[in-house]
Coordinates of C-alpha atoms and ligand atoms in Angstrom, one line a residue:
X516 CA 99.0 80.1 84.8
X517 CA 97.2 77.4 83.0
X518 CA 95.4 76.5 86.2
X519 CA 93.7 79.9 86.5
X520 CA 90.0 79.7 85.2
X521 CA 89.3 82.3 82.6
X522 CA 86.1 83.0 80.7
X523 CA 86.6 82.9 77.0
X524 CA 84.8 86.3 76.5
X525 CA 87.7 88.1 78.3
X526 CA 90.3 86.2 76.4
X527 CA 89.1 87.5 73.1
X528 CA 91.2 90.6 73.7
X529 CA 94.7 89.2 73.8
X530 CA 96.3 92.2 75.5
X531 CA 93.7 92.0 78.3
X532 CA 94.2 88.2 78.7
X533 CA 98.0 88.7 78.8
X534 CA 97.7 91.5 81.3
X535 CA 95.4 89.5 83.6
X536 CA 97.9 86.6 83.5
X537 CA 100.8 88.8 84.2
X538 CA 99.1 90.4 87.2
X539 CA 98.0 86.9 88.5
X540 CA 101.6 85.7 88.2
X541 CA 102.7 88.6 90.3
X542 CA 100.0 88.7 92.9
X543 CA 99.2 84.9 93.0
X544 CA 95.5 84.9 93.8
X545 CA 93.9 81.5 94.6
X546 CA 91.1 82.3 92.1
X547 CA 90.5 84.7 89.2
X548 CA 86.8 85.7 88.7
X549 CA 85.8 87.5 85.5
X550 CA 82.8 89.6 86.3
X551 CA 79.9 89.4 83.9
X552 CA 77.8 92.1 85.7
X553 CA 74.7 89.8 85.9
X554 CA 72.2 90.0 88.7
X555 CA 72.9 86.4 89.7
X556 CA 76.6 87.2 90.0
X557 CA 75.8 90.2 92.2
X558 CA 73.6 88.0 94.5
X559 CA 76.5 85.5 94.8
X560 CA 79.0 88.3 95.6
X561 CA 76.7 89.8 98.2
X562 CA 76.3 86.5 99.9
X563 CA 80.0 86.1 100.1
X564 CA 80.5 89.6 101.4
X565 CA 77.9 88.9 104.1
X566 CA 79.5 85.6 105.0
X567 CA 83.0 87.2 105.3
X568 CA 81.5 90.2 107.3
X569 CA 82.6 92.7 104.7
X570 CA 79.0 93.8 104.6
X571 CA 76.3 93.9 107.2
X572 CA 72.7 93.4 105.9
X573 CA 70.3 96.2 106.9
X574 CA 66.7 95.4 107.8
X575 CA 64.9 94.0 104.8
X576 CA 61.7 95.9 105.4
X577 CA 63.2 99.2 106.3
X578 CA 66.0 99.2 103.7
X579 CA 65.5 96.4 101.2
X580 CA 68.7 95.4 99.3
X581 CA 70.8 97.7 101.5
X582 CA 74.1 97.0 103.3
X583 CA 76.5 98.6 105.6
X584 CA 80.3 98.5 105.1
X585 CA 82.7 99.5 107.8
X586 CA 86.1 100.5 106.5
X587 CA 89.4 100.2 108.3
X588 CA 89.3 103.4 110.5
X589 CA 92.6 104.5 108.9
X590 CA 91.0 104.4 105.5
X591 CA 88.1 106.9 105.3
X592 CA 88.9 109.5 102.7
X593 CA 91.1 110.3 99.6
X594 CA 94.7 110.5 100.5
X595 CA 96.1 113.3 98.3
X596 CA 99.6 112.9 99.9
X597 CA 99.8 109.3 98.6
X598 CA 98.4 110.1 95.1
X599 CA 101.0 110.4 92.3
X600 CA 101.1 111.3 88.7
X601 CA 104.0 109.2 87.2
X602 CA 104.8 110.9 83.9
X603 CA 108.2 110.4 82.3
X604 CA 109.2 114.0 83.2
X605 CA 108.4 115.7 86.5
X606 CA 107.1 118.8 84.6
X607 CA 104.4 116.6 83.1
X608 CA 102.6 116.4 86.5
X609 CA 103.0 120.1 87.2
X610 CA 103.5 121.8 90.6
X611 CA 100.1 120.8 92.1
X612 CA 100.6 117.0 91.8
X613 CA 102.9 114.6 93.5
X614 CA 105.3 113.1 91.0
X615 CA 107.4 110.0 91.0
X616 CA 109.5 108.3 88.4
X617 CA 107.5 105.7 86.4
X618 CA 110.1 103.0 86.3
X619 CA 111.0 103.2 90.0
X620 CA 107.3 103.4 90.9
X621 CA 106.4 100.3 88.9
X622 CA 109.3 98.5 90.6
X623 CA 108.2 99.6 94.1
X624 CA 104.5 98.7 93.5
X625 CA 105.6 95.3 92.0
X626 CA 107.6 94.6 95.1
X627 CA 104.8 95.5 97.5
X628 CA 102.2 93.6 95.4
X629 CA 104.1 90.4 95.0
X630 CA 102.1 87.5 96.4
X631 CA 99.6 90.0 97.9
X632 CA 96.5 88.1 96.6
X633 CA 97.6 84.7 98.0
X634 CA 94.5 83.2 99.6
X635 CA 92.3 85.7 97.9
X636 CA 90.2 86.1 94.8
X637 CA 91.2 88.5 92.0
X638 CA 88.2 90.0 90.4
X639 CA 88.5 91.1 86.8
X640 CA 86.1 94.0 86.6
X641 CA 85.5 95.3 83.0
X642 CA 83.5 98.5 82.8
X643 CA 82.3 101.3 80.5
X644 CA 82.7 104.9 81.3
X645 CA 79.9 106.6 79.4
X646 CA 76.7 105.2 77.8
X647 CA 77.0 102.2 75.6
X648 CA 77.5 103.0 71.9
X649 CA 78.5 106.6 72.6
X650 CA 81.4 108.5 71.0
X651 CA 82.2 109.7 74.5
X652 CA 82.7 106.2 75.9
X653 CA 85.9 104.5 77.1
X654 CA 86.6 101.0 78.4
X655 CA 88.4 100.3 81.7
X656 CA 89.3 97.0 83.4
X657 CA 90.0 97.0 87.2
X658 CA 91.7 94.0 88.7
X659 CA 91.0 94.0 92.5
X660 CA 91.2 91.7 95.4
X661 CA 88.4 93.5 97.2
X662 CA 84.9 92.2 97.1
X663 CA 83.6 95.6 98.4
X664 CA 85.4 97.4 95.5
X665 CA 83.9 94.8 93.0
X666 CA 80.4 95.3 94.3
X667 CA 80.8 99.1 94.3
X668 CA 82.1 99.1 90.8
X669 CA 79.0 97.2 89.8
X670 CA 77.0 100.2 91.1
X671 CA 79.2 103.0 89.9
X672 CA 79.8 101.8 86.3
X673 CA 78.2 99.9 83.5
X674 CA 80.1 96.8 84.5
X675 CA 80.5 93.3 83.0
X676 CA 80.1 91.6 79.6
X677 CA 78.9 94.8 77.8
X678 CA 82.3 96.3 78.4
X679 CA 84.1 93.3 77.1
X680 CA 81.9 93.4 74.0
X681 CA 82.6 97.1 73.5
X682 CA 86.3 96.3 73.9
X683 CA 86.3 93.6 71.3
X684 CA 89.4 91.8 70.2
X685 CA 91.5 94.8 69.4
X686 CA 90.3 97.7 71.5
X687 CA 92.4 99.7 74.0
X688 CA 91.4 99.9 77.6
X689 CA 92.5 101.5 80.9
X690 CA 94.4 99.1 83.1
X691 CA 93.6 99.6 86.8
X692 CA 95.2 97.3 89.3
X693 CA 94.1 97.5 92.9
X694 CA 95.7 95.6 95.7
X695 CA 94.4 96.0 99.2
X696 CA 97.6 94.8 100.8
X697 CA 97.2 95.1 104.6
X698 CA 95.6 98.5 104.4
X699 CA 98.5 100.1 106.1
X700 CA 98.8 103.9 105.5
X701 CA 102.6 103.5 105.3
X702 CA 102.1 101.3 102.2
X703 CA 99.3 103.3 100.5
X704 CA 99.9 104.7 97.0
X705 CA 97.6 105.7 94.2
X706 CA 99.7 106.0 91.1
X707 CA 98.7 107.1 87.6
X708 CA 100.7 106.5 84.5
X709 CA 98.9 108.5 81.8
X710 CA 101.4 107.6 79.1
X711 CA 100.4 103.9 79.6
X712 CA 96.7 104.4 80.3
X713 CA 97.4 102.6 83.6
X714 CA 96.5 103.1 87.3
X715 CA 98.0 101.1 90.2
X716 CA 96.5 101.6 93.6
X717 CA 97.6 99.8 96.8
X718 CA 96.8 99.9 100.5
X719 CA 93.4 101.5 100.5
X720 CA 89.8 100.4 99.9
X721 CA 88.3 103.9 100.1
X722 CA 86.1 104.9 97.1
X723 CA 88.2 107.7 95.6
X724 CA 91.4 105.7 96.1
X725 CA 90.1 102.3 95.1
X726 CA 87.2 102.5 92.7
X727 CA 89.6 103.2 89.9
X728 CA 86.9 104.2 87.4
X729 CA 86.1 107.4 89.4
X730 CA 88.8 109.9 90.2
X731 CA 91.7 107.9 88.8
X732 CA 90.4 107.1 85.3
X733 CA 87.3 109.4 84.7
X734 CA 89.3 112.5 85.9
X735 CA 93.1 112.1 86.2
X736 CA 93.8 109.9 83.3
X737 CA 90.8 111.2 81.3
X738 CA 91.8 114.8 81.7
X739 CA 95.2 113.9 80.2
X740 CA 93.4 112.0 77.3
X741 CA 91.0 114.9 76.8
X742 CA 93.7 117.4 76.3
X743 CA 95.4 115.2 73.7
X744 CA 92.1 114.3 72.0
X745 CA 90.4 117.8 72.2
X746 CA 87.6 117.3 74.7
X747 CA 87.2 117.9 78.5
X748 CA 87.0 115.7 81.6
X749 CA 85.7 117.7 84.5
X750 CA 84.7 117.4 88.2
X751 CA 81.1 118.6 87.4
X752 CA 77.5 117.6 88.0
X753 CA 75.1 117.9 85.1
X754 CA 71.5 118.9 85.7
X755 CA 68.6 119.6 83.4
X756 CA 66.1 122.4 84.4
X757 CA 62.7 122.0 82.7
X758 CA 60.5 125.1 82.6
X759 CA 56.7 124.8 82.9
X760 CA 56.7 125.3 79.1
X761 CA 58.7 122.1 78.7
X762 CA 62.0 123.6 77.7
X763 CA 65.0 122.0 79.3
X764 CA 68.3 123.9 80.0
X765 CA 71.3 121.8 80.9
X766 CA 73.9 123.2 83.3
X767 CA 77.2 121.7 84.3
X768 CA 78.6 122.8 87.7
X769 CA 82.1 122.2 89.3
X770 CA 82.3 122.3 93.1
X771 CA 85.0 120.9 95.3
X772 CA 84.4 117.6 97.1
X773 CA 81.6 117.6 99.7
X774 CA 80.2 121.1 98.7
X775 CA 76.8 120.0 97.6
X776 CA 77.1 118.7 94.0
X777 CA 74.8 115.8 94.7
X778 CA 72.2 118.0 96.3
X779 CA 72.3 120.5 93.4
X780 CA 72.1 117.7 90.8
X781 CA 68.9 116.4 92.3
X782 CA 67.4 119.6 93.6
X783 CA 63.7 119.9 94.4
X784 CA 62.4 123.3 93.2
X785 CA 60.6 125.3 95.9
X786 CA 56.8 125.9 95.7
X787 CA 57.3 129.3 94.1
X788 CA 58.7 127.4 91.0
X789 CA 55.4 125.6 90.2
X790 CA 55.6 123.5 87.1
X791 CA 59.5 123.4 87.0
X792 CA 61.2 120.0 87.0
X793 CA 64.8 119.2 87.7
X794 CA 66.5 116.2 86.2
X795 CA 69.9 114.7 87.2
X796 CA 72.2 113.6 84.4
X797 CA 75.3 113.3 86.7
X798 CA 76.4 114.3 90.2
X799 CA 80.2 114.3 90.1
X800 CA 81.9 114.0 86.7
X801 CA 81.2 115.3 83.2
X802 CA 82.9 114.5 79.9
X803 CA 82.3 117.2 77.4
X804 CA 82.8 117.3 73.6
X805 CA 81.9 119.8 70.9
X806 CA 78.8 118.6 69.1
X807 CA 77.9 118.8 65.4
X808 CA 75.7 121.8 66.2
X809 CA 78.6 123.8 67.6
X810 CA 77.4 123.5 71.2
X811 CA 79.2 121.7 74.1
X812 CA 77.6 118.4 74.9
X813 CA 78.1 116.4 78.0
X814 CA 77.7 112.8 79.4
X815 CA 78.0 111.5 82.9
X816 CA 80.6 108.7 82.5
X817 CA 79.4 107.0 85.7
X818 CA 76.3 104.9 86.4
X819 CA 76.0 105.5 90.2
X820 CA 76.5 108.1 92.9
X821 CA 79.1 107.9 95.7
X822 CA 77.6 110.7 97.9
X823 CA 78.3 112.1 101.3
X824 CA 75.7 110.9 103.9
X825 CA 76.0 113.5 106.7
X826 CA 73.7 116.5 106.1
X827 CA 71.5 114.5 103.7
X828 CA 67.9 114.8 104.9
X829 CA 64.3 115.3 103.7
X830 CA 64.9 119.1 103.4
X831 CA 68.4 119.2 101.9
X832 CA 67.8 116.4 99.4
X833 CA 64.4 114.7 99.4
X834 CA 65.2 112.9 96.2
X835 CA 68.3 111.4 97.8
X836 CA 66.3 110.2 100.8
X837 CA 64.0 108.3 98.5
X838 CA 66.8 107.0 96.4
X839 CA 68.6 105.6 99.5
X840 CA 65.5 103.6 100.6
X841 CA 66.7 100.5 98.7
X842 CA 69.6 98.8 96.9
X843 CA 72.3 101.0 98.5
X844 CA 75.7 100.3 100.1
X845 CA 76.4 102.6 103.0
X846 CA 79.9 103.1 104.2
X847 CA 80.9 104.2 107.7
X848 CA 77.4 105.5 108.8
X849 CA 75.9 104.6 112.2
X850 CA 73.7 101.5 112.6
X851 CA 70.5 101.6 114.6
X852 CA 69.3 98.6 116.7
X853 CA 66.4 98.0 114.3
X854 CA 68.8 97.5 111.4
X855 CA 68.6 101.0 109.9
X856 CA 71.2 103.6 109.2
X857 CA 71.7 107.0 110.9
X858 CA 74.0 110.0 110.4
X859 CA 74.4 113.5 111.7
X860 CA 72.0 115.9 110.0
X861 CA 69.5 113.2 108.9
X862 CA 67.0 115.1 111.0
X863 CA 65.6 112.2 113.0
X864 CA 66.5 111.3 116.6
X865 CA 69.0 108.4 116.8
X866 CA 67.3 105.5 118.6
X867 CA 68.8 104.2 121.8
X868 CA 71.3 101.5 121.1
X869 CA 72.7 103.1 117.9
X870 CA 76.3 102.0 117.3
X871 CA 78.8 104.4 115.6
X872 CA 80.6 103.9 112.3
X873 CA 83.1 101.7 114.0
X874 CA 80.4 99.5 115.6
X875 CA 81.0 101.0 119.1
X876 CA 78.1 101.8 121.4
X877 CA 77.3 105.5 120.9
X878 CA 75.3 108.1 122.9
X879 CA 74.1 111.5 121.5
X880 CA 75.8 114.5 123.1
X881 CA 79.0 112.7 124.1
X882 CA 81.2 114.4 121.6
X883 CA 82.1 111.8 119.0
X884 CA 80.2 111.7 115.7
X885 CA 78.1 108.6 115.1
X886 CA 78.7 108.6 111.4
X887 CA 82.1 109.4 110.0
X888 CA 81.9 113.0 108.5
X889 CA 82.9 111.5 105.2
X890 CA 80.6 108.5 105.4
X891 CA 79.1 107.7 102.1
X892 CA 76.3 106.0 100.1
X893 CA 76.9 104.1 96.9
X894 CA 73.7 103.8 94.9
X895 CA 72.8 103.2 91.2
X896 CA 71.6 106.3 89.3
X897 CA 68.4 104.3 88.4
X898 CA 67.4 104.7 92.1
X899 CA 67.1 108.5 91.6
X900 CA 63.5 109.7 91.3
X901 CA 64.8 112.7 89.4
X902 CA 66.9 110.8 86.9
X903 CA 67.0 112.5 83.5
X904 CA 65.6 110.5 80.6
X905 CA 68.9 111.5 78.9
X906 CA 71.2 110.2 81.6
X907 CA 72.0 107.2 79.4
X908 CA 71.7 109.0 76.1
X909 CA 74.7 108.2 73.9
X910 CA 74.4 111.8 72.4
X911 CA 74.7 113.4 75.8
X912 CA 73.0 116.7 76.6
X913 CA 73.8 120.2 75.3
X914 CA 75.3 122.5 78.0
X915 CA 74.1 126.1 78.2
X916 CA 75.9 127.2 81.3
X917 CA 78.9 126.2 83.3
X918 CA 78.9 127.1 87.0
X919 CA 82.0 127.1 89.3
X920 CA 81.4 127.2 93.0
X921 CA 83.2 127.1 96.3
X922 CA 82.6 127.2 99.9
X923 CA 83.5 130.8 101.0
X924 CA 82.3 132.5 104.2
X925 CA 83.1 136.0 102.8
X926 CA 84.3 137.9 99.7
X927 CA 82.7 135.8 96.8
X928 CA 79.2 136.9 95.9
X929 CA 76.2 134.6 95.7
X930 CA 76.5 134.6 91.9
X931 CA 78.6 136.3 89.3
X932 CA 78.4 135.9 85.5
X933 CA 81.7 136.0 83.6
X934 CA 82.0 138.7 80.9
X935 CA 83.1 136.0 78.4
X936 CA 84.8 132.6 78.2
X937 CA 88.3 133.9 78.9
X938 CA 87.1 135.7 82.0
X939 CA 85.2 132.6 83.0
X940 CA 88.4 130.5 82.7
X941 CA 90.1 133.0 85.0
X942 CA 87.2 132.8 87.5
X943 CA 87.5 129.0 87.5
X944 CA 91.3 129.0 87.6
X945 CA 91.5 131.2 90.7
X946 CA 88.5 129.8 92.7
X947 CA 89.1 128.9 96.3
X948 CA 87.1 126.8 98.8
X949 CA 87.2 125.8 102.4
X950 CA 88.5 122.2 102.7
X951 CA 86.1 119.4 103.7
X952 CA 86.3 115.9 105.2
X953 CA 86.4 114.3 101.7
X954 CA 90.2 114.3 101.8
X955 CA 92.5 113.7 104.7
X956 CA 94.0 116.9 106.3
X957 CA 92.7 120.0 108.0
X958 CA 89.0 120.9 107.4
X959 CA 87.8 124.5 106.9
X960 CA 90.9 126.2 105.5
X961 CA 90.6 128.1 102.2
X962 CA 92.6 126.6 99.4
X963 CA 92.7 127.4 95.8
X964 CA 91.0 124.7 93.9
X965 CA 90.9 125.6 90.1
X966 CA 87.7 124.3 88.5
X967 CA 87.4 122.0 91.5
X968 CA 90.1 119.9 89.8
X969 CA 93.1 120.5 92.1
X970 CA 93.2 116.9 93.3
X971 CA 92.0 115.5 90.0
X972 CA 93.9 117.1 87.1
X973 CA 96.3 114.6 85.7
X974 CA 98.8 117.1 84.3
X975 CA 100.2 120.5 84.7
X976 CA 97.6 123.0 85.9
X977 CA 98.9 125.9 83.8
X978 CA 98.5 123.7 80.7
X979 CA 95.1 122.7 81.9
X980 CA 94.1 126.4 81.9
X981 CA 95.6 126.6 78.4
X982 CA 93.4 123.7 77.3
X983 CA 90.3 125.5 78.6
X984 CA 91.2 128.6 76.7
X985 CA 91.9 126.5 73.5
X986 CA 88.5 124.8 73.9
X987 CA 86.8 128.1 74.2
X988 CA 88.3 129.2 70.9
X989 CA 87.0 126.0 69.3
X990 CA 83.4 126.0 70.5
X991 CA 81.2 127.9 68.1
X992 CA 78.4 128.3 70.6
X993 CA 80.0 128.1 74.0
X994 CA 78.1 128.0 77.3
X995 CA 78.0 131.1 79.5
X996 CA 80.2 130.8 82.6
X997 CA 79.1 131.7 86.1
X998 CA 80.4 131.4 89.7
X999 CA 78.3 130.8 92.7
X1000 CA 78.8 130.8 96.5
X1001 CA 75.9 129.4 98.6
X1002 CA 78.0 129.6 101.8
X1003 CA 78.6 133.4 102.3
X1004 CA 78.0 134.4 105.9
X1005 CA 76.7 137.6 107.6
X1006 CA 78.7 139.4 110.3
X1007 CA 77.0 137.2 113.0
X1008 CA 78.1 134.0 111.3
X1009 CA 74.7 133.0 109.9
X1010 CA 74.4 132.0 106.2
X1011 CA 73.1 134.8 104.0
X1012 CA 71.4 132.5 101.6
X1013 CA 69.1 129.6 102.5
X1014 CA 70.7 127.2 99.9
X1015 CA 69.4 123.7 99.0
X1016 CA 66.1 123.9 97.0
X1017 CA 66.2 127.7 97.1
X1018 CA 69.3 127.6 94.9
X1019 CA 66.7 127.2 92.1
X1020 CA 66.3 131.0 92.4
X1021 CA 69.9 131.6 91.4
X1022 CA 69.6 128.9 88.7
X1023 CA 66.5 130.7 87.4
X1024 CA 68.5 133.9 87.1
X1025 CA 71.3 132.0 85.3
X1026 CA 68.8 130.5 82.8
X1027 CA 67.3 133.9 82.2
X1028 CA 70.8 135.3 81.5
X1029 CA 71.4 132.5 79.1
X1030 CA 68.1 133.4 77.4
X1031 CA 69.0 137.2 77.5
X1032 CA 65.9 137.9 79.7
X1033 CA 67.4 138.9 83.1
X1034 CA 69.3 142.1 84.0
X1035 CA 72.7 142.3 85.6
X1036 CA 75.0 145.0 87.0
X1037 CA 78.6 145.3 86.0
X1038 CA 81.1 145.1 88.8
X1039 CA 84.9 144.8 88.7
X1040 CA 84.7 141.0 89.2
X1041 CA 81.8 140.2 86.9
X1042 CA 78.1 140.7 86.3
X1043 CA 75.8 140.3 89.4
X1044 CA 72.0 140.3 89.5
X1045 CA 70.4 143.7 89.4
X1046 CA 68.2 144.4 92.4
X1047 CA 64.9 142.6 92.1
X1048 CA 66.2 140.1 89.5
X1049 CA 66.5 137.1 91.9
X1050 CA 63.0 135.9 92.4
X1051 CA 62.2 135.9 96.2
X1052 CA 58.5 135.0 96.2
X1053 CA 57.4 132.9 99.2
X1054 CA 60.8 133.3 100.8
X1055 CA 61.5 134.7 104.2
X1056 CA 64.5 136.8 103.0
X1057 CA 64.5 140.3 101.7
X1058 CA 66.2 142.2 98.8
X1059 CA 68.7 143.5 101.4
X1060 CA 69.8 139.9 102.1
X1061 CA 70.5 139.4 98.4
X1062 CA 72.3 142.7 98.3
X1063 CA 74.5 141.6 101.2
X1064 CA 75.1 138.3 99.6
X1065 CA 76.2 139.8 96.3
X1066 CA 78.1 142.9 97.5
X1067 CA 81.7 143.2 96.3
X1068 CA 83.8 144.5 99.2
X1069 CA 86.9 146.2 97.9
X1070 CA 89.0 145.5 101.1
X1071 CA 88.1 141.8 101.0
X1072 CA 88.9 141.7 97.2
X1073 CA 92.3 143.2 97.7
X1074 CA 93.2 140.3 100.0
X1075 CA 91.5 137.9 97.5
X1076 CA 93.4 139.2 94.5
X1077 CA 96.7 138.9 96.4
X1078 CA 95.8 135.3 97.2
X1079 CA 95.0 134.6 93.5
X1080 CA 98.2 136.3 92.3
X1081 CA 100.3 134.2 94.8
X1082 CA 98.6 131.0 93.6
X1083 CA 99.2 131.8 89.9
X1084 CA 102.8 132.6 90.6
X1085 CA 103.2 129.3 92.4
X1086 CA 101.8 127.5 89.4
X1087 CA 104.7 128.8 87.3
X1088 CA 105.4 129.8 83.7
X1089 CA 102.8 127.5 82.1
X1090 CA 99.9 129.7 83.3
X1091 CA 98.7 131.4 80.1
X1092 CA 99.3 135.2 79.9
X1093 CA 95.6 135.5 79.2
X1094 CA 94.7 134.3 82.7
X1095 CA 97.2 136.6 84.3
X1096 CA 95.9 139.5 82.2
X1097 CA 92.3 138.8 83.4
X1098 CA 93.6 139.2 87.0
X1099 CA 95.3 142.5 86.2
X1100 CA 92.1 143.7 84.6
X1101 CA 90.2 143.0 87.8
X1102 CA 92.8 144.9 89.8
X1103 CA 92.6 147.9 87.5
X1104 CA 88.8 147.9 87.5
X1105 CA 88.6 148.4 91.3
Ligands
OXD1532 C1 84.1 112.4 95.6 C2 85.2 113.4 95.9 O1 84.0 111.4 96.3 O2 85.2 114.5 95.2 O3 83.3 112.7 94.7 O4 86.0 113.2 96.9
MN1533 MN1 83.8 114.4 93.6

């Protein structure tokens, strides 16, 4: 491999240098490019991506620094069926993950990847997860033959020389190997080897499958590390809510994919909340550790947002619309004739001549969607007008409330407060949500998605609940736990709650509960706001709406509790008795 150019900075870490050589010997790229993360490097990569038609430049005046990428139409979402946890024993992965034998899987992946980078460049992408110099932070290196992935990693992470410096000569790092192969769904595998701190993903360029920092490292591998090291890696946004008096309360919230985490993380308070400000720390992933003051502190390990485009508009997320005006890579949205982007729910009319996400002529009202339902934007967090001044703070932010949420048309109230940490863990463990387009498979069916981590927990789910309970015992000043459901519908199918910015009203009740200044009523499933406690000023809905949105219907809950029971049984013996006891307590309370 003497012929492969290598920058000396990377070679300082012998195990990194050796691994890069080993992978290059297997995949045989024509060139190896060590990314330094500089602006000039990004400019060069963008020019190459334009020349090879991986990206289309958008109009410079309408969307300066913005690009459109069209993926292979067979490669538009996470493929959970092709995602594996390859622990030495099957039990290590637990019943909710696909498992395959590590030795056999390495062998198969080696066979498939052999010579797969001939004629291509292999990019060495070093990155930090977490702010530089933080006790939370970990180093990863992704080797990829995709320029789209390399450019996206430059947005989503703190990428380049700073990561190599943090790694130094001796440090350990996550090894992520990504080979596009021929993007054939029959040869698509996303494999995790937690015992080796290694990920190997082949056959897909889709964000959640191929940006290995994100779901693969920051959640699946990190959740495994977190259990061993005594912290938490969660599928949570982090948001700071600043009162007119200048006091900021930080909240972390777990919602399944495409259920509005990005919108909540950058919410614009309605006029009734004059003087309030909302600050985004993160929109998808939180790493949480106990701080010296006994509270739970959190950082966002990522540096950018990979958000869902459809439904984003000036009403649902005005901050996102401003953030997407520049320096953004759009994937699988529609392209207008004047070089702009368009998607369903953007709330403007598509101009004549708009082409769909596959570049085909498209006319409104003909059935097909112009943008893919899981089309995305990739944008640096520094674009966000609501970015928290603490988003890059090595200390993180102190969390006062954890919120779980799902998309449920019935049964689950607008908001419930858990009686205590243990009850909160049960609420998270049994939560369900209707499936969305973020993963392949049927959309709109209720599936249990504990803590929104079903597709992302890198080990046995029952043990994961045990880890939550163990953390609760160790946190001297734990956050309060809540569950929300913005999606409950009335008998006529209309939403009972207006959602989006108005969710501030529910957050306000949550903050006041944290500060012991709001009233709640006890129900069998938890504490719900007492009548009059959710502020409704300047809103076109009545107390009766809130009552209908928070009502606990015994018949619905009997079905719900059976569903929860069945799920916990399916998870097997590792589910802690304490979680099962919480479920029995709810049954008895009805
Ligand atoms: C995501 C997801 O992309 O959860 O964040 O699928
Ligand atoms: Mn997510």
